[in-house]
XYZ file of C-alpha atoms in Angstrom:
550
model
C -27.862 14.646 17.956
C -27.835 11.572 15.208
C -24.592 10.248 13.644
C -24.546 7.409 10.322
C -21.842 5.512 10.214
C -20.624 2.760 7.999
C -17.690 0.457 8.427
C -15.604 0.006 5.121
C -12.571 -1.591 4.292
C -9.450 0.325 3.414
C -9.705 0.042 -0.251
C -12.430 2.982 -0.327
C -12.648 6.276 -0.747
C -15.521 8.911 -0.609
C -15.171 12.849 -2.000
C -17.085 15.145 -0.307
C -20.468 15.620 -1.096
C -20.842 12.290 -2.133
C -22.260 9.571 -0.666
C -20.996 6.447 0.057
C -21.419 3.729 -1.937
C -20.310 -0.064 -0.896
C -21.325 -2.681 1.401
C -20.387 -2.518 4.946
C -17.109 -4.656 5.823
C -17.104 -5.888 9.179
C -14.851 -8.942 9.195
C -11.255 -10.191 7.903
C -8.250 -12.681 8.400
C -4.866 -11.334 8.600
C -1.451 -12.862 9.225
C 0.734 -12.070 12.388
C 2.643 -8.979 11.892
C 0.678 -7.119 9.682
C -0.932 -4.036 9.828
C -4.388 -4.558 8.445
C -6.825 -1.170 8.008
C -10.337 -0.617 8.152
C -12.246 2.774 8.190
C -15.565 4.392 9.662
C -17.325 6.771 7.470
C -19.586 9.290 9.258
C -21.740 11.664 8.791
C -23.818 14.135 11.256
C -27.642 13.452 10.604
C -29.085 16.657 12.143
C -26.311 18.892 13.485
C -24.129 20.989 10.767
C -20.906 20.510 13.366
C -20.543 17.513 15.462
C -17.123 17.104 17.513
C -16.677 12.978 18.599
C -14.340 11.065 20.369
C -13.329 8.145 18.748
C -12.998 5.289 21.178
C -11.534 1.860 20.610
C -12.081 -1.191 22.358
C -9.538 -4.416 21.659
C -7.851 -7.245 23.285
C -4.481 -5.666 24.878
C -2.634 -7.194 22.573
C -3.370 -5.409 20.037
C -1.939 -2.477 19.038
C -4.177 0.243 17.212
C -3.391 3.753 15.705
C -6.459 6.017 14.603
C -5.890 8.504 11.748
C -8.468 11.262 10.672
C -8.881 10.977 6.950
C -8.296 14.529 5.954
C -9.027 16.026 2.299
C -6.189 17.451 0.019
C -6.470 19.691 -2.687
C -5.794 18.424 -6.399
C -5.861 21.602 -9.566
C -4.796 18.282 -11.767
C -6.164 15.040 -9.927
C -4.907 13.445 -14.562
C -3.815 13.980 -17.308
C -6.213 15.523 -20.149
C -4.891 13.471 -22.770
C -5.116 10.156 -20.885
C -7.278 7.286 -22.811
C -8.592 5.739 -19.456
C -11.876 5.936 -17.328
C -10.885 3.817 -14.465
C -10.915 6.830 -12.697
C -12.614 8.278 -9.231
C -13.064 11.349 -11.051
C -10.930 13.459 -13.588
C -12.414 16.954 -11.825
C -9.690 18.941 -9.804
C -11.461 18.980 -6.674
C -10.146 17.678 -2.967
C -9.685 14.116 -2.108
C -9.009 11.599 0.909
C -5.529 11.511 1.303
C -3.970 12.488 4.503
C -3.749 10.302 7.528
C -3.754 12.796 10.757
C -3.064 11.069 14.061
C -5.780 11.393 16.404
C -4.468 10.584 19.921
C -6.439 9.572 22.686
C -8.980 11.672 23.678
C -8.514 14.194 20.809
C -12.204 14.745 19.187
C -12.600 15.066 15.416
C -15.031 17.091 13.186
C -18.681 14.905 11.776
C -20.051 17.581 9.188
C -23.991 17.143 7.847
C -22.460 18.694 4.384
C -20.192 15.610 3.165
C -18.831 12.040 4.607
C -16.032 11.552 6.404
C -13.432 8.814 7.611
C -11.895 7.816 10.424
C -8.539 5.380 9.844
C -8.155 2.313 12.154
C -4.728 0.725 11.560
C -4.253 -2.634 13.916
C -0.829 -4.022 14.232
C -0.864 -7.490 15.066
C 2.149 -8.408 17.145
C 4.277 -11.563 15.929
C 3.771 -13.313 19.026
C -0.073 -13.399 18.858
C -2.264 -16.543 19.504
C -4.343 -17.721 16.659
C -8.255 -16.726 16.954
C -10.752 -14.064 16.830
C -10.400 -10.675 17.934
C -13.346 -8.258 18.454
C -12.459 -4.797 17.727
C -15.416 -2.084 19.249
C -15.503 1.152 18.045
C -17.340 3.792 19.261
C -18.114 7.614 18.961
C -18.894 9.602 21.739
C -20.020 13.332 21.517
C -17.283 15.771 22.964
C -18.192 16.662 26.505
C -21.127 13.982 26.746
C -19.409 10.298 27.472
C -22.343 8.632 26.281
C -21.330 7.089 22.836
C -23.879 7.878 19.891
C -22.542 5.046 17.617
C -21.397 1.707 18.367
C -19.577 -0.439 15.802
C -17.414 -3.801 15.819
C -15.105 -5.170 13.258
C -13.586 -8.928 13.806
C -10.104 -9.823 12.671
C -9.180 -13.205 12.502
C -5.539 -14.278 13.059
C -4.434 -16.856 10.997
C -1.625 -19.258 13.030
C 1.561 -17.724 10.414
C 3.889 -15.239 10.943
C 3.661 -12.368 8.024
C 7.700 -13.615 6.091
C 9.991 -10.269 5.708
C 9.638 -8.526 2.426
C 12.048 -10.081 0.006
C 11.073 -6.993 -2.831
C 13.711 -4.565 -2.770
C 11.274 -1.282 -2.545
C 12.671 2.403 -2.876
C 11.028 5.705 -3.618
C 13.064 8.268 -3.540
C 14.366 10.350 -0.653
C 15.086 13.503 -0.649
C 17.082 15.097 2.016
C 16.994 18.903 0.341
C 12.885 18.876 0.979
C 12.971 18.273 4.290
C 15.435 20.628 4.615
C 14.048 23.485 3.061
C 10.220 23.078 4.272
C 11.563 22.968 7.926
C 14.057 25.739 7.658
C 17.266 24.176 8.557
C 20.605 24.012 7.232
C 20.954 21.399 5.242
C 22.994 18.566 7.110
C 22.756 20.419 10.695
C 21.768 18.489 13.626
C 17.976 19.056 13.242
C 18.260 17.812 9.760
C 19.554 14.850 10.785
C 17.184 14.487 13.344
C 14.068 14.530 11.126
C 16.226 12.615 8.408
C 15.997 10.281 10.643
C 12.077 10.568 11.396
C 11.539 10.650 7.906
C 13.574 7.252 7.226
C 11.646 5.076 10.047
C 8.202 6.039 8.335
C 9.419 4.915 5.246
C 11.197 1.663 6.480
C 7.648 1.064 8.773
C 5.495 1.291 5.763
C 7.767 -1.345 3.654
C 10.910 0.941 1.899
C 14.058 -0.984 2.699
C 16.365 0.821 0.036
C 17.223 4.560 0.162
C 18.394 6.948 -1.995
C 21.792 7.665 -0.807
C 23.439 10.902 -2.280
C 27.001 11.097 -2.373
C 26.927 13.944 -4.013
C 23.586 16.208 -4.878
C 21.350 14.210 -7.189
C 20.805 15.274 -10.789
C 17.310 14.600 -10.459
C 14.298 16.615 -11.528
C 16.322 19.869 -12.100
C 16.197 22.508 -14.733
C 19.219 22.222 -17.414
C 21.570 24.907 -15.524
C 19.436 25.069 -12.384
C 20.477 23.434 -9.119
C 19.008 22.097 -6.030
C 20.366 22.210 -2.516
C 23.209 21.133 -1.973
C 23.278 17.883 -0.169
C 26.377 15.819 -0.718
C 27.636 13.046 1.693
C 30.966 12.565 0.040
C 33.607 15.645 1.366
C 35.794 16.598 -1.515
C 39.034 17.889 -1.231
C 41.729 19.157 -3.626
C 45.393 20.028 -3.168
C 47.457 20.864 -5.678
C 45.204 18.766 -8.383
C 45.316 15.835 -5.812
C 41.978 15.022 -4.707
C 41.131 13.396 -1.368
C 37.417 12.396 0.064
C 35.712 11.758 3.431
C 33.467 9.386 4.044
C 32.183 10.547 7.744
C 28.711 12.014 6.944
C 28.190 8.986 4.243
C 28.649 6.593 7.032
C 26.516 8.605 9.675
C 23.527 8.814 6.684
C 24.244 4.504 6.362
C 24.224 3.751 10.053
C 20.796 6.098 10.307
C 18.962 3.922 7.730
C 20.526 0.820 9.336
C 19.254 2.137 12.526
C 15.861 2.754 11.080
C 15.206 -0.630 9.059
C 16.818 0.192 5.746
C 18.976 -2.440 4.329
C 19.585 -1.330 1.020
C 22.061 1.684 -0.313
C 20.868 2.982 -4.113
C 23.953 5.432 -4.854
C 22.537 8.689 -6.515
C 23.249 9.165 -10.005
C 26.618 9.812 -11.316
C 25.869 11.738 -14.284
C 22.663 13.886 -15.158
C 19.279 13.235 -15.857
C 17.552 12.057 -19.481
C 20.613 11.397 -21.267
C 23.895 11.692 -19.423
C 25.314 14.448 -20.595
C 26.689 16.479 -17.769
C 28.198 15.856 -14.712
C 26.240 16.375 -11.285
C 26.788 19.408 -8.609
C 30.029 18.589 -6.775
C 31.480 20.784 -4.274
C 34.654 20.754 -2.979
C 37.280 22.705 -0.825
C 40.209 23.438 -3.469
C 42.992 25.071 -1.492
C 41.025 25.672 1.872
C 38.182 27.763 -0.392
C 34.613 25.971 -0.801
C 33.316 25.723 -4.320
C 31.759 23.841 -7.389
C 34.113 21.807 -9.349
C 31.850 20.272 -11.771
C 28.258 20.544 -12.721
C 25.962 21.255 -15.954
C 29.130 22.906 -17.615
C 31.133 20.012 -16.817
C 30.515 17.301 -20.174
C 30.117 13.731 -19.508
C 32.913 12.741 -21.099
C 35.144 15.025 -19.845
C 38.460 13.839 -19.274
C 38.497 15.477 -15.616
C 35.575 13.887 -14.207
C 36.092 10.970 -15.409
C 39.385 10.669 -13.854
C 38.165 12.296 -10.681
C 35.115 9.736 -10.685
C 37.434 6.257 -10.901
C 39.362 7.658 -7.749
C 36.342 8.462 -6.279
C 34.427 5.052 -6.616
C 37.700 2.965 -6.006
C 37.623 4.758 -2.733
C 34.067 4.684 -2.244
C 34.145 0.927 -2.983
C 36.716 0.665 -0.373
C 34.940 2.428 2.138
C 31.190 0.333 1.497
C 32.904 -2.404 1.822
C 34.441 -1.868 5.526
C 31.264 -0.906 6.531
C 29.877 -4.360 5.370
C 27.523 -2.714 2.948
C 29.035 -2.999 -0.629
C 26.789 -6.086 -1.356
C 23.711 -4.077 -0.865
C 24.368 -1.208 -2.473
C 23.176 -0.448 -6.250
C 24.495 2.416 -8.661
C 23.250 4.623 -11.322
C 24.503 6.209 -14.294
C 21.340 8.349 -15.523
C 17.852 8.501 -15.323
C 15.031 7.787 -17.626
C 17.401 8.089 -20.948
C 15.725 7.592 -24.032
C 16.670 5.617 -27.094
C 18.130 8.934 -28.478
C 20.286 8.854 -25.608
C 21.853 5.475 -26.517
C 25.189 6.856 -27.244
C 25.804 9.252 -24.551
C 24.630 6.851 -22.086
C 27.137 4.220 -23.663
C 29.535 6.666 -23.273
C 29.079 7.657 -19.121
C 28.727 3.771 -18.485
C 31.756 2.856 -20.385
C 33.900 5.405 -18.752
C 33.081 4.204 -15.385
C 32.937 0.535 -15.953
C 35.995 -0.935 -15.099
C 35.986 1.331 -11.647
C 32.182 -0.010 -10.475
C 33.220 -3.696 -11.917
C 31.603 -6.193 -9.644
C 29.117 -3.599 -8.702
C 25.566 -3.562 -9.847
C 23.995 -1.061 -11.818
C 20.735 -0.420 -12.199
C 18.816 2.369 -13.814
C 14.725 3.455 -14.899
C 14.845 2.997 -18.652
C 12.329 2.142 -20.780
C 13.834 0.588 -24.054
C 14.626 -3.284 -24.426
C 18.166 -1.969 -26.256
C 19.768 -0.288 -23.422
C 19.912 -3.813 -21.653
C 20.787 -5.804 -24.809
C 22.940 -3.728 -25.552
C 24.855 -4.989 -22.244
C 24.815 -1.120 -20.777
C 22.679 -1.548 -17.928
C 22.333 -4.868 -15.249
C 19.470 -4.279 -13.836
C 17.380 -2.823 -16.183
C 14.018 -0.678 -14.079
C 11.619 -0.430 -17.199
C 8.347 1.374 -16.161
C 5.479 -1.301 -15.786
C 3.653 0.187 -19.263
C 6.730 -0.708 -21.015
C 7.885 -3.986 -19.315
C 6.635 -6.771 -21.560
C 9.719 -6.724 -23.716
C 11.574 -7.251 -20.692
C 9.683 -10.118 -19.578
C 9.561 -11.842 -22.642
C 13.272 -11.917 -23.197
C 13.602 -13.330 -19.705
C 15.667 -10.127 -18.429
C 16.833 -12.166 -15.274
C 16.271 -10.204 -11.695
C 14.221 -7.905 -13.521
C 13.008 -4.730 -11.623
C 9.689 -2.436 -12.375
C 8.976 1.637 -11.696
C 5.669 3.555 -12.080
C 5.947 7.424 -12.828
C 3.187 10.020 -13.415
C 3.141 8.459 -17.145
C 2.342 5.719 -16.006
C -1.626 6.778 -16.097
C -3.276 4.287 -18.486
C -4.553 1.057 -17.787
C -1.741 0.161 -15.422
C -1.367 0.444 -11.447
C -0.771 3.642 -9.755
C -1.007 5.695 -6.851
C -2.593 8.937 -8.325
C -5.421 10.786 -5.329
C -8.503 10.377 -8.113
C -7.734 6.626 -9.106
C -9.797 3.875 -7.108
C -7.472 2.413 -3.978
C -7.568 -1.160 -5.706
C -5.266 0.163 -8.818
C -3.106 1.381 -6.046
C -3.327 -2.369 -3.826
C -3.172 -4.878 -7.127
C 0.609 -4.070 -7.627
C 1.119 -6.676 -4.861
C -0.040 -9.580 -7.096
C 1.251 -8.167 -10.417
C 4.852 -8.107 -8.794
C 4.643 -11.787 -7.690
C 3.114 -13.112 -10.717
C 5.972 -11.643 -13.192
C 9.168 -12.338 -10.099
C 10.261 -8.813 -9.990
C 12.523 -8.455 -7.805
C 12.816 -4.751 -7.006
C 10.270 -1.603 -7.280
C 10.998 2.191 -8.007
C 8.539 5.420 -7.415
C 10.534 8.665 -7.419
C 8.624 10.992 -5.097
C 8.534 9.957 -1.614
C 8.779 13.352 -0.535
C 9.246 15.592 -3.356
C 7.794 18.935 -1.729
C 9.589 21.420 -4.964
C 7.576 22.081 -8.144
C 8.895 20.630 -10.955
C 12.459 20.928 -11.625
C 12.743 21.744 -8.365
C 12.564 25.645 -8.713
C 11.062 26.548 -5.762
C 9.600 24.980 -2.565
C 5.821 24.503 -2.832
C 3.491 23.451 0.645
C 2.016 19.817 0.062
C -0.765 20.534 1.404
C -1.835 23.489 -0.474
C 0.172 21.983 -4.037
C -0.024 18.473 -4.642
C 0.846 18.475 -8.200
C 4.653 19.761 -8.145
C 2.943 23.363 -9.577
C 0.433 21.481 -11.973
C 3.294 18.902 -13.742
C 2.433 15.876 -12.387
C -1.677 14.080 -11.304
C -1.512 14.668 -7.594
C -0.122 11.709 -5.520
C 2.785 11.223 -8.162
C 5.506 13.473 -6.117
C 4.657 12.559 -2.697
C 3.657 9.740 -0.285
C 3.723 11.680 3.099
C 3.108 15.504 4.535
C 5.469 17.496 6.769
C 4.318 17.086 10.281
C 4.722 19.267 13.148
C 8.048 18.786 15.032
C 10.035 17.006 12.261
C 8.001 14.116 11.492
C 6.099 13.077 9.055
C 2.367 12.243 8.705
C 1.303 9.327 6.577
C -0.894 9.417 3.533
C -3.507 6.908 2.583
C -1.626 5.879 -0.716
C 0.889 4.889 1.640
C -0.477 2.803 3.787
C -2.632 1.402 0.930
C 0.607 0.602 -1.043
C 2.018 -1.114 1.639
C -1.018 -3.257 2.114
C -0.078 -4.475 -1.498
C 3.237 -5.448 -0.228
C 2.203 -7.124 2.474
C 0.112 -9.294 -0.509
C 2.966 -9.998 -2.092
C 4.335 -11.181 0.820
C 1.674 -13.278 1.585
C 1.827 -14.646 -1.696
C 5.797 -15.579 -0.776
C 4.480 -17.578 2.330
C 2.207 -19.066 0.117
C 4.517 -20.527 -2.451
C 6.950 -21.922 0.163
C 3.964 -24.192 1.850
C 2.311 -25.134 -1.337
C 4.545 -24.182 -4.661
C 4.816 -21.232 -7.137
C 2.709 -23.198 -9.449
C 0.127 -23.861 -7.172
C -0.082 -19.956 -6.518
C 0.410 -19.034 -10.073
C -2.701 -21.521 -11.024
C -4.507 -19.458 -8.154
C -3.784 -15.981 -9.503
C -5.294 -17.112 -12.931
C -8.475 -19.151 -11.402
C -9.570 -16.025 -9.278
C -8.094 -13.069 -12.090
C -8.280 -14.592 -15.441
C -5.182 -16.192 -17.084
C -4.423 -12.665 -18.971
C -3.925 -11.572 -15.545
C -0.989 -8.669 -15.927
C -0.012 -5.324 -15.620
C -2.811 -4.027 -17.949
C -5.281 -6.405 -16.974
C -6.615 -6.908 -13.832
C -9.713 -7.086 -11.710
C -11.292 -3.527 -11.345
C -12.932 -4.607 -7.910
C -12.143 -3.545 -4.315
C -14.039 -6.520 -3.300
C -12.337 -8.979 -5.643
C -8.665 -7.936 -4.090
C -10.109 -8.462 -0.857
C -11.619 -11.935 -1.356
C -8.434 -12.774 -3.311
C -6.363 -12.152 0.085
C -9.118 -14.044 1.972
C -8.638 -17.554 0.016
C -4.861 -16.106 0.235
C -4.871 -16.461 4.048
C -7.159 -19.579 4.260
C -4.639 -21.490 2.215
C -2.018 -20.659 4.595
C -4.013 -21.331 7.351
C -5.563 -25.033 5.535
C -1.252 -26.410 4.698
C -0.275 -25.105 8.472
C-alpha cells in the first residue's frame, strides 16, 4: 500500500486525470487572525481504492479545520465567444470546488485513477505569540494506525494583528433558495434557523453587507414571472390607508447583527434592467392576502409612487431607531443600460426627496448614469470601471458578473485560483471602497424558473460559466458547506487588508510604489501577474514589511 503526496499552496487546482504540476509549498508567514490554507494532493500508487485518515499535528493554539476537496460538475465551465486563454480549461468536465468537512476520525477516498486534495484551513487566534509553528500532517490507512505519509508545513506568525476589513463586501443573499432546496415555508422557524446558518458563513468568510429584502427582490426573474415570496415589510390596507410592520425586518437585522453583518443593502425598489415595473408586493387589503403591485404595476405609476414615499418615510423612521440607518444602502434598479437612462431618471426622481440623506447605490455600467447626478454610488463592473476612475467618482464601488470573463478577475470553477486571489490588490490600488457579486447562493436556473441541485447544475441551467451563481452548497441539517472560490476569495480580502495595515505603518505611497515594483506600473484590473507564485511572494514581502516597521 503506497500513497504520493505533495503539499501545495491554496492557489492550486488539479482536474482529474491530470497530474499535478507545481513546486511543493511547505512554508509561509501570516498575520494574527487570519485563516491561511494549504492543501495535500494525493494519490494511491498501487491500490485502485485507498480509505486514509487524515491526522493533524499543531501547537494547541491553533485552530485547524480539514475539508475534502470534492469535484463538481460544469456542462459550461465559459463562454464560447470569450477572447481569453487564461483559462484552466474551456472543456465542460468536473472541477475542484467543494470544501466537505472531514471531522476527526472520518477517512477519505485516495483513488490510483486521478489526484486528489485534502483542505487544511489554520485559524490563527488574535492572541498568538510571534514565532514558528510546525504543522504535521499525516495519513494513516483506515483500520491500520500506522501513517503511510508524513508531511509538515511551517507557518510563521508575524507580531500584527490581521486590521478588520474596511471593504464593504456583499454578494447577494437569497432567502427564497434556501427556502425552497430545504423544503420549508418560507419565513417559518426552520427558515430562520438556517437563515441564520447561512449568514455566519458568509460574515466568517469576509461578507459584512446583506441583501435585505423588504419586499421580494426583482432580481433575475422572467418579465411576468415571480419568485417566492419573501418580503420583510407587512403591508396593510384599510380603506386605501396603508399601514406597515416592521417586526420580521427587525428580526432579519438583529440575525445579521448577531452573525457579524454590519451593513443593510435594501433590495431594489423597482425592477430589473431598466426600471420599469414595480416589484412583487403583497399585502392584506381588508383582512384578504394578495398582490398589490408587481410587473403590471408601471414605474411611474401614480399609486406606487405614493405608496413608496409612505413606505420609506416609515422605513427611514424605523432604521433609524434601530441605530442602523447610517449603514444601510438603497437601490433603484439593476444593471440598467444607457437605453434605460430615462426610465431610470424617472424611478429615482420619484423617490428622491423620500430617500434624501440616504445613499443610493446601484451596478451600472455607463459613466452617464452618475454624471448625470442619478446614482451616488455608482457599482460599475470592473471591465467597465476606468471611466469611473478617471473622473475621480469619489467612494467608488466595483462588481464582477458572469460577463465579466475577459482579461479581468473572477471566480469562474475553470479559471486559475490567482485570477480569483489578485482582486485583493486591484481593490487597494484603485481605493474602492465597496464590492458586489450577485450569487452567493443562487440555487434557481436562470430567471429563477425552477429550483435546480448545485451540485448536479452549477451553471443556473447552462446561462452562466459555473461558479458565477454560487459560492457555497446546501449542507445537511441547514448549513452550508464552503466552496474553494470562497475561501480563496476571502484570502484576497484578507490581502487587501494586509495591504491597509501596511499603509498605516509605512504610507499609501510607499505601498502603491510596492504594488508597481513587484507587478509592473500598468498594474490594473486587466493587467496583472498571471502567477500563483508571484501573489504568494507578493504577500510574503507584504508580511515582512509589517513585521521589519513593528
Amino acid at each position: 500500500m503506497i500513497i504520493n503526496a505533495k503539499i501545495a499552496s491554496s492557489l492550486e487546482k488539479v482536474l482529474p486525470g491530470k497530474a499535478p504540476c507545481f513546486n511543493e509549498y511547505r512554508s509561509a508567514t501570516a498575520l494574527k487572525g487570519e485563516i491561511f490554507s494549504f492543501q495535500v494532493f494525493y494519490i494511491s500508487e498501487d491500490d485502485n481504492r485507498i480509505r486514509l485518515i487524515p491526522s493533524v499535528k499543531s501547537p494547541e493554539s491553533l485552530d485547524i479545520e480539514l475539508f475534502d476537496v470534492e469535484f463538481a460538475p460544469s456542462l459550461l465551465p465559459a463562454y464560447r465567444d470569450r477572447n481569453d486563454e487564461d483559462y484552466i480549461t474551456t472543456q465542460p468536465g468536473l472541477f475542484p470546488d467543494v470544501l466537505r468537512p472531514v471531522p476527526a476520525g472520518q477517512a477519505i477516498t485516495a483513488l490510483n485513477s486521478c489526484w486528489k486534495a485534502l483542505w487544511v484551513a489554520v485559524n490563527l487566534p488574535q492572541d498568538l505569540k510571534r514565532g514558528k509553528y510546525p504543522i504535521q500532517i499525516e495519513l494513516i490507512p483506515e483500520g491500520t494506525g500506522t501513517p503511510i505519509w508524513f508531511g509538515e508545513f511551517e507557518i510563521e506568525a508575524i507580531d500584527a494583528v490581521l486590521p478588520p476589513q474596511e471593504l464593504i463586501f456583499t454578494q447577494w443573499f437569497h432567502c427564497d433558495c434556501l427556502a425552497s432546496y430545504y423544503r420549508v415555508p418560507a419565513l417559518s422557524e426552520e427558515h430562520w434557523r438556517i437563515i441564520e446558518n447561512y449568514m455566519r458563513n458568509a460574515a466568517r468568510y469576509g461578507m459584512n453587507m446583506i441583501l435585505t429584502p423588504i419586499f421580494t427582490p426583482p432580481l433575475d426573474t422572467a418579465v411576468g414571472g415571480e419568485r417566492m415570496t419573501i418580503q420583510l415589510v407587512g403591508v396593510s390596507v384599510h380603506q386605501g390607508e396603508y399601514s406597515f410592520d416592521f417586526t420580521k425586518l427587525k428580526r432579519y437585522i438583529d440575525t445579521a447583527t448577531r452573525c457579524g453583518i454590519k451593513y443593510f443593502e435594501i433590495s431594489h425598489l423597482f425592477t430589473q434592467w431598466g426600471a420599469k415595473a414595480a416589484p412583487k408586493v403583497i399585502a392584506t387589503v381588508d383582512g384578504e392576502e394578495r398582490r398589490i403591485f408587481g410587473w403590471d404595476t408601471a414605474s411611474d405609476s401614480q399609486e406606487y409612487r405614493s405608496f413608496l414615499v409612505q413606505m420609506i418615510t416609515e422605513l427611514k423612521s424605523f432604521l433609524k431607531k434601530e441605530g442602523v440607518l447610517e449603514n444601510c444602502y438603497f437601490h433603484i434598479s439593476d444593471e440598467p443600460h444607457l437605453d434605460h437612462l430615462e426610465s431610470y431618471r424617472k424611478a429615482r426622481e420619484g423617490v428622491s426627496e423620500a430617500l434624501k440623506g440616504c445613499r443610493i447605490i446601484d451596478a451600472l455600467s455607463n459613466y452617464d448614469f452618475y454624471s448625470e447626478g442619478l446614482v451616488d454610488n455608482p457599482i460599475p463592473a470592473i471591465d467597465h470601471i476606468r471611466p469611473f476612475i478617471e473622473n475621480n467618482v469619489q467612494d467608488l464601488w466595483a462588481y464582477y458578473c458572469c460577463c465579466q470573463c475577459v482579461k479581468v478577475s473572477n471566480r469562474f470553477f475553470s479559471m486559475p485560483s490567482y485570477r480569483n486571489r489578485i482582486l485583493g490588490y486591484q481593490l487597494y490600488k484603485f481605493d474602492i471602497k465597496g464590492f458586489l457579486q450577485w450569487g452567493y447562493n443562487f440555487w434557481f436556473s436562470q430567471y429563477s424558473s425552477f429550483s435546480i441541485d448545485p451540485y448536479r447544475t452549477t451553471d443556473a441551467d447552462g446561462a452562466f460559466p459555473s461558479g458565477d451563481a454560487f459560492s457555497v452548497y446546501p449542507g445537511e441539517g441547514g448549513s452550508p458547506i464552503p466552496s474553494l472560490r470562497q475561501l480563496v476569495f476571502n484570502e484576497a480580502l484578507q490581502d487587501l487588508r494586509a495591504l491597509r495595515l501596511l499603509e498605516r505603518l509605512a504610507g499609501r505611497q510607499k505601498v502603491l510604489e510596492l504594488l508597481d515594483e513587484n507587478f509592473g506600473a500598468g498594474f490594473d484590473f486587466e493587467n496583472y501577474p498571471r502567477s500563483a507564485e508571484k501573489l504568494l511572494e507578493f504577500r510574503e514581502t507584504v508580511n515582512r514589511m509589517i513585521a521589519e516597521y513593528l
